[in-house]
Amino acid sequence: MTVPAGSRPAHPLHRRTLPNGLRVVLLPDWPTPRCAVSVHYGTGFRAESPGSEGIAHLVEHLMFRGSESLPDGRFYDDLHPLGGTANGTTHADYTDYFQVVPAAALEQALFREADRMRAPRFTDAELASQLVEVGREIESMRDSRLYGRLPWPGLPEVMFRSFANAHDGYGDVARLRTLTVDDCAAFFDAHYVPANAVLTIVTPHPAAAVWPLVERHFAGVPARPADPPPWIAEPPPDSDRQVRQRVPDATRTALALGYRLPDPLRELPDYVACMVLGWMTTRWRPPRSGVRASAGCGFFGPLDALAPDAFVVTAVLPDDVTPDGFVGDLAAEWSGLGDPARAGAGVRRAVAELAGQHRRRHARLEERCRALGRFELLFGRAELVDDLPRLIADTAAERVSRAAAALAAAPSALLVAGPNGEDRPTRRPDSAAVGAPGRRPGRARRTAAQLGSSPDGPRQLPELGAAVPPTLTGAREVSLGNGLRVIAIPDRRAELVELRLRLPLGPDGWRDPRRAAELLRVLGAHTDAARRVAAIGGELQLTQDGQWADLSAWAPVAQLPALLRVVADVLVPGPLPEWRPLPPARPVPVAPQQRMDEALRRHWAGRTGPAPADPSALHLRVFRPQHATLVVVGAADAEVLLAPVADVLGGWPAGPAARPAPDDPGPQLLLLREAAGDTVHLTLSGREPEDGSAEPARYLTTALLGGHTTARLAERCRRLGHADVMLARRDVLAGYRRASVRLAVPRERIGEAVAGVRAEVAALIAEPPSQEELGAVRRYCSAQLLSAFDSPAGLADALRHTTASGRGLDWVVRRPELLRTPRPVDVSAAARDLFGALSHTVVLGDPPAAFSTYRLAAVESRA
């Protein structure tokens, strides 16, 4: 059956410009129970003046610390309890601020942005605090990383001559400490004006309901003139430029190579061709080169800055390749694309992959909102969000060949960092060079004190509006004749289809997770699955986490039948090659929780008999349709999605009967002794009873005890002044649904910590929580669960997790409603069911010799 190409639904953009000059881009009726709000200001580190390098980034930090109506960090006070998120980033030509919140909190999100646009509050105390935070960020992102100046901010200093384009936008911490709150206020006053900003809203609300809110909160922000933008135009270089810099701790040579990009405002098709060339350079460099390179447009991504901008290539070189040799080889490879006929197949594959990646990324709520605002601010064309994938897909091999030839022949800038070079930084830009920011003559700057107060005074945060419930309109669930459970969800936010297949590894996989991982590696290589799916413009991964084997894939929805044929080959691959000897285990960092869970699974599964002798036998044991769940989320009706699934996967034969999960052996203490410093990790767990309390009560109880920002276990740690970790959770382990508490505590407090957990559980069982406490947890959980609907990919992931653990679609859709039903006494009953008998204890580390949780013999293990 043919799956039609997804046709993007009519979600037209709405635009307005308020009297104060603020541009507004609204995308209403977006199918999600949450909304996103962003504000892009047309200023970034290219607007900084000599001597104030890094001030744009510093002001971005200060913007979160207080405003007239939301002082002292209150920006987050009503955001976090709703499961909302907020952040900001500083770029060359813009600074963006964004929030993602439940749709009921749309007006609150607008209020927060309007209040700090009107009257941000910069204080000496917050400045001192944020200077520390900015210093830590500079240390982690630039100074403590081995090649932390590659490609940015090191390469611009080689590539450009003007201060605006070449200077280090992170700045120097010592110099930043000389700035005052009035300096930061002056920067805000010069650039953070309504006419220099774009407000973007993506929401499920209709446009008629949103415009009054925009007017209410932003129309009263006073209009002010902005300082003129910096002069960033700079002639292209007429010769190659090169700087070699010594990095004392480096043992290999790294490089960053830059070429001038076409101006996307005037030469967008040529710019897009460079995007395709970057994708091809990153993904498919010839094996003979021996060097893995990363290439692409812009220092922070494509279409993220105005011209001049750079096509950037980075690489770490082996000892037998010189920087000049690498540059020459790259130019030769690009020149080889001069024959469009020879390059055609590669370009066709590249544009399919790249277009799909862009569609998938911008189907995500936050990314779509931010991209709409960025494209509107920089290029006056928010529609690029949806136009760009089509521009990529229409890029011909001839244009990519011309782009490659143009770059190969153009002057380049090369920054080399390694054990050999000069003990000096890259060239510091001349502050007198062209490009220093302008200033509006005769305009007085407000002080920080003046900035933080408006004529009308503080405003009241609005109440929450009506919630928008999640929906799975048109969803279908069927079981095929072979037992495969299939869930199909129509979702037209992208012209794609998302597949998620999950199977339990079973006792054979639980016993030996390294062998299970090797099975998936052999399976992927034998079927060539990843390459075949990439050829149709998608992606496929095979992974395992010790509990489940997962197949995750996506592709253009029109390619669903082709994608399913690849999946069918993975499920029924024919005879697999014999095992090769497993390589020695590498010291790959593994989270302590994962190690403890793996040890418990292996301990239980070790009693289930011999493992299969070859890959084909293990494949039959794991890949059984009667134990699998397939989730399909795509831009077509459910019936259209289900038809090819039934056609292609209905013939997947049912495997042999599964071995039963091992019986619960009763209380156990499993010690994984190792010298792991002062911290000891523990997991206290128990099997969930099949009957008793209802699912909503169990969900809320787990959050209230240890899965919420103000959970009881977290509050206990705060009261005691401890930096301990105490988290409660529910999952599936070795065939059981389990409740558990994870701890990470100093070894001398291990007994105190376990006793504290048991005391909190006993208190919750003995006395139901107050209505206020339960209401706060209910609101947080209900709102946070909505994030699963932010994108088709996120929805597919959430459905895989939920349905594989035994819950149905009704739970996914009705969770916010169902969480309103438990009473305080129900939570106490659920606490008794889940956490009243945590009978299995796993300890990782070196606990005191006298430690004992139960009166039983410890099982020593070094698994």
Short mmCIF file of C-alpha atoms in Angstrom, two decimals, residues 49-232:
data_model
loop_
_atom_site.label_atom_id
_atom_site.label_comp_id
_atom_site.label_asym_id
_atom_site.label_seq_id
_atom_site.Cartn_x
_atom_site.Cartn_y
_atom_site.Cartn_z
CA SER A 49 32.17 47.97 22.65
CA PRO A 50 35.92 47.61 23.19
CA GLY A 51 36.56 47.14 26.88
CA SER A 52 33.14 45.57 27.57
CA GLU A 53 33.63 42.20 25.88
CA GLY A 54 31.20 39.71 27.38
CA ILE A 55 28.64 42.24 28.56
CA ALA A 56 25.92 40.89 26.23
CA HIS A 57 26.22 37.47 27.86
CA LEU A 58 26.33 38.99 31.35
CA VAL A 59 23.16 41.01 30.74
CA GLU A 60 21.44 37.85 29.49
CA HIS A 61 22.16 36.25 32.87
CA LEU A 62 20.93 39.28 34.80
CA MET A 63 17.64 39.30 32.89
CA PHE A 64 16.57 36.16 34.80
CA ARG A 65 17.40 37.52 38.25
CA GLY A 66 14.66 40.02 38.79
CA SER A 67 12.29 42.63 37.40
CA GLU A 68 10.02 45.19 38.98
CA SER A 69 7.08 42.82 39.52
CA LEU A 70 9.18 39.66 39.94
CA PRO A 71 12.17 40.62 42.11
CA ASP A 72 14.72 38.39 43.81
CA GLY A 73 14.62 35.49 41.38
CA ARG A 74 10.81 35.22 41.40
CA PHE A 75 10.89 34.70 37.63
CA TYR A 76 11.03 30.95 38.29
CA ASP A 77 8.79 30.78 41.38
CA ASP A 78 5.59 30.10 39.45
CA LEU A 79 7.34 28.47 36.49
CA HIS A 80 9.03 25.45 38.05
CA PRO A 81 6.00 24.20 40.01
CA LEU A 82 4.18 23.94 36.67
CA GLY A 83 6.89 21.80 35.11
CA GLY A 84 7.80 24.71 32.83
CA THR A 85 11.25 25.54 31.51
CA ALA A 86 13.00 28.78 30.60
CA ASN A 87 16.42 29.76 29.35
CA GLY A 88 18.30 32.28 27.23
CA THR A 89 21.28 32.31 24.88
CA THR A 90 23.61 34.97 23.49
CA HIS A 91 24.70 34.88 19.85
CA ALA A 92 26.49 37.14 17.40
CA ASP A 93 23.50 39.23 16.32
CA TYR A 94 20.75 38.36 18.78
CA THR A 95 19.96 37.28 22.31
CA ASP A 96 16.93 35.08 22.82
CA TYR A 97 14.82 34.26 25.86
CA PHE A 98 12.30 31.42 25.79
CA GLN A 99 9.79 29.64 27.97
CA VAL A 100 7.78 26.44 27.51
CA VAL A 101 4.79 26.12 29.84
CA PRO A 102 1.39 24.44 30.01
CA ALA A 103 -1.11 26.26 27.83
CA ALA A 104 -2.94 27.40 30.96
CA ALA A 105 0.14 29.48 31.85
CA LEU A 106 0.42 31.35 28.53
CA GLU A 107 -0.56 34.71 30.06
CA GLN A 108 1.91 34.22 32.90
CA ALA A 109 4.70 33.57 30.39
CA LEU A 110 3.81 36.75 28.50
CA PHE A 111 3.71 38.68 31.77
CA ARG A 112 7.23 37.52 32.72
CA GLU A 113 8.69 38.57 29.38
CA ALA A 114 6.89 41.92 29.35
CA ASP A 115 7.92 42.74 32.91
CA ARG A 116 11.62 42.31 32.24
CA MET A 117 11.32 44.14 28.92
CA ARG A 118 9.72 47.06 30.78
CA ALA A 119 11.74 47.20 34.02
CA PRO A 120 14.52 44.67 34.69
CA ARG A 121 16.09 44.96 38.13
CA PHE A 122 19.91 44.87 38.15
CA THR A 123 21.41 44.93 41.66
CA ASP A 124 24.96 44.80 42.95
CA ALA A 125 24.26 41.52 44.73
CA GLU A 126 22.87 39.85 41.60
CA LEU A 127 25.72 41.23 39.49
CA ALA A 128 28.26 39.71 41.88
CA SER A 129 26.40 36.40 41.83
CA GLN A 130 26.12 36.28 38.05
CA LEU A 131 29.77 37.22 37.57
CA VAL A 132 30.56 34.01 39.45
CA GLU A 133 28.16 32.03 37.24
CA VAL A 134 29.48 33.57 34.04
CA GLY A 135 33.04 32.86 35.19
CA ARG A 136 32.15 29.20 35.74
CA GLU A 137 30.57 29.01 32.30
CA ILE A 138 33.64 30.57 30.65
CA GLU A 139 35.86 28.15 32.55
CA SER A 140 33.85 25.08 31.53
CA MET A 141 33.14 26.07 27.93
CA ARG A 142 36.44 27.71 26.97
CA ASP A 143 39.31 27.77 29.45
CA SER A 144 39.30 24.25 30.91
CA ARG A 145 38.64 22.42 27.65
CA LEU A 146 41.68 21.18 25.79
CA TYR A 147 40.73 22.86 22.52
CA GLY A 148 38.22 25.24 24.09
CA ARG A 149 38.89 28.09 21.65
CA LEU A 150 38.18 25.96 18.58
CA PRO A 151 36.33 26.97 16.53
CA TRP A 152 34.84 29.82 18.56
CA PRO A 153 36.06 32.27 19.74
CA GLY A 154 39.51 31.50 18.34
CA LEU A 155 38.79 31.21 14.62
CA PRO A 156 37.01 34.60 14.22
CA GLU A 157 40.13 36.30 15.54
CA VAL A 158 42.05 34.77 12.62
CA MET A 159 39.33 35.16 10.04
CA PHE A 160 38.12 38.74 10.60
CA ARG A 161 39.71 42.14 11.12
CA SER A 162 36.99 44.33 12.64
CA PHE A 163 36.37 44.37 16.38
CA ALA A 164 32.68 43.45 16.02
CA ASN A 165 33.42 40.29 14.07
CA ALA A 166 36.71 39.21 15.62
CA HIS A 167 36.54 39.78 19.36
CA ASP A 168 35.91 37.11 22.00
CA GLY A 169 32.27 37.39 23.07
CA TYR A 170 32.94 35.45 26.28
CA GLY A 171 35.23 38.21 27.48
CA ASP A 172 37.81 38.18 30.24
CA VAL A 173 36.50 37.50 33.75
CA ALA A 174 38.84 40.01 35.37
CA ARG A 175 37.70 42.73 33.00
CA LEU A 176 34.05 41.79 33.43
CA ARG A 177 34.44 42.35 37.17
CA THR A 178 35.12 46.02 36.48
CA LEU A 179 31.63 46.46 35.02
CA THR A 180 28.91 47.99 37.18
CA VAL A 181 25.17 47.58 37.27
CA ASP A 182 24.92 50.96 35.54
CA ASP A 183 27.12 49.66 32.70
CA CYS A 184 24.72 46.73 32.30
CA ALA A 185 21.73 49.07 32.47
CA ALA A 186 23.27 51.25 29.75
CA PHE A 187 23.66 48.19 27.49
CA PHE A 188 20.04 47.23 28.12
CA ASP A 189 18.86 50.78 27.50
CA ALA A 190 20.72 50.95 24.20
CA HIS A 191 19.58 47.65 22.71
CA TYR A 192 16.66 46.05 24.63
CA VAL A 193 13.94 48.21 23.11
CA PRO A 194 10.60 46.96 21.74
CA ALA A 195 11.41 48.06 18.17
CA ASN A 196 14.57 45.93 18.31
CA ALA A 197 12.74 42.76 19.35
CA VAL A 198 10.48 40.00 18.06
CA LEU A 199 7.95 38.27 20.32
CA THR A 200 7.04 34.78 19.12
CA ILE A 201 4.20 32.63 20.44
CA VAL A 202 3.39 29.04 19.47
CA THR A 203 0.22 27.90 21.22
CA PRO A 204 -2.85 25.69 20.92
CA HIS A 205 -5.06 28.74 21.55
CA PRO A 206 -6.89 30.46 18.67
CA ALA A 207 -5.44 33.76 17.53
CA ALA A 208 -8.46 35.72 18.78
CA ALA A 209 -7.73 34.59 22.34
CA VAL A 210 -4.04 35.52 22.20
CA TRP A 211 -3.97 39.03 20.75
CA PRO A 212 -5.73 40.65 23.75
CA LEU A 213 -3.10 39.12 26.06
CA VAL A 214 -0.27 40.47 23.90
CA GLU A 215 -1.81 43.94 23.92
CA ARG A 216 -2.47 43.82 27.65
CA HIS A 217 1.12 43.07 28.61
CA PHE A 218 3.32 44.52 25.86
CA ALA A 219 1.51 47.53 24.42
CA GLY A 220 2.35 49.58 27.50
CA VAL A 221 6.10 48.99 27.27
CA PRO A 222 7.39 52.46 26.32
CA ALA A 223 8.87 52.97 22.89
CA ARG A 224 12.52 54.01 22.88
CA PRO A 225 15.03 54.48 20.09
CA ALA A 226 17.73 51.83 19.86
CA ASP A 227 21.37 52.56 19.23
CA PRO A 228 22.34 51.91 15.62
CA PRO A 229 23.62 48.37 15.01
CA PRO A 230 27.35 47.80 14.67
CA TRP A 231 28.88 48.05 11.23
CA ILE A 232 29.75 44.42 10.56
#
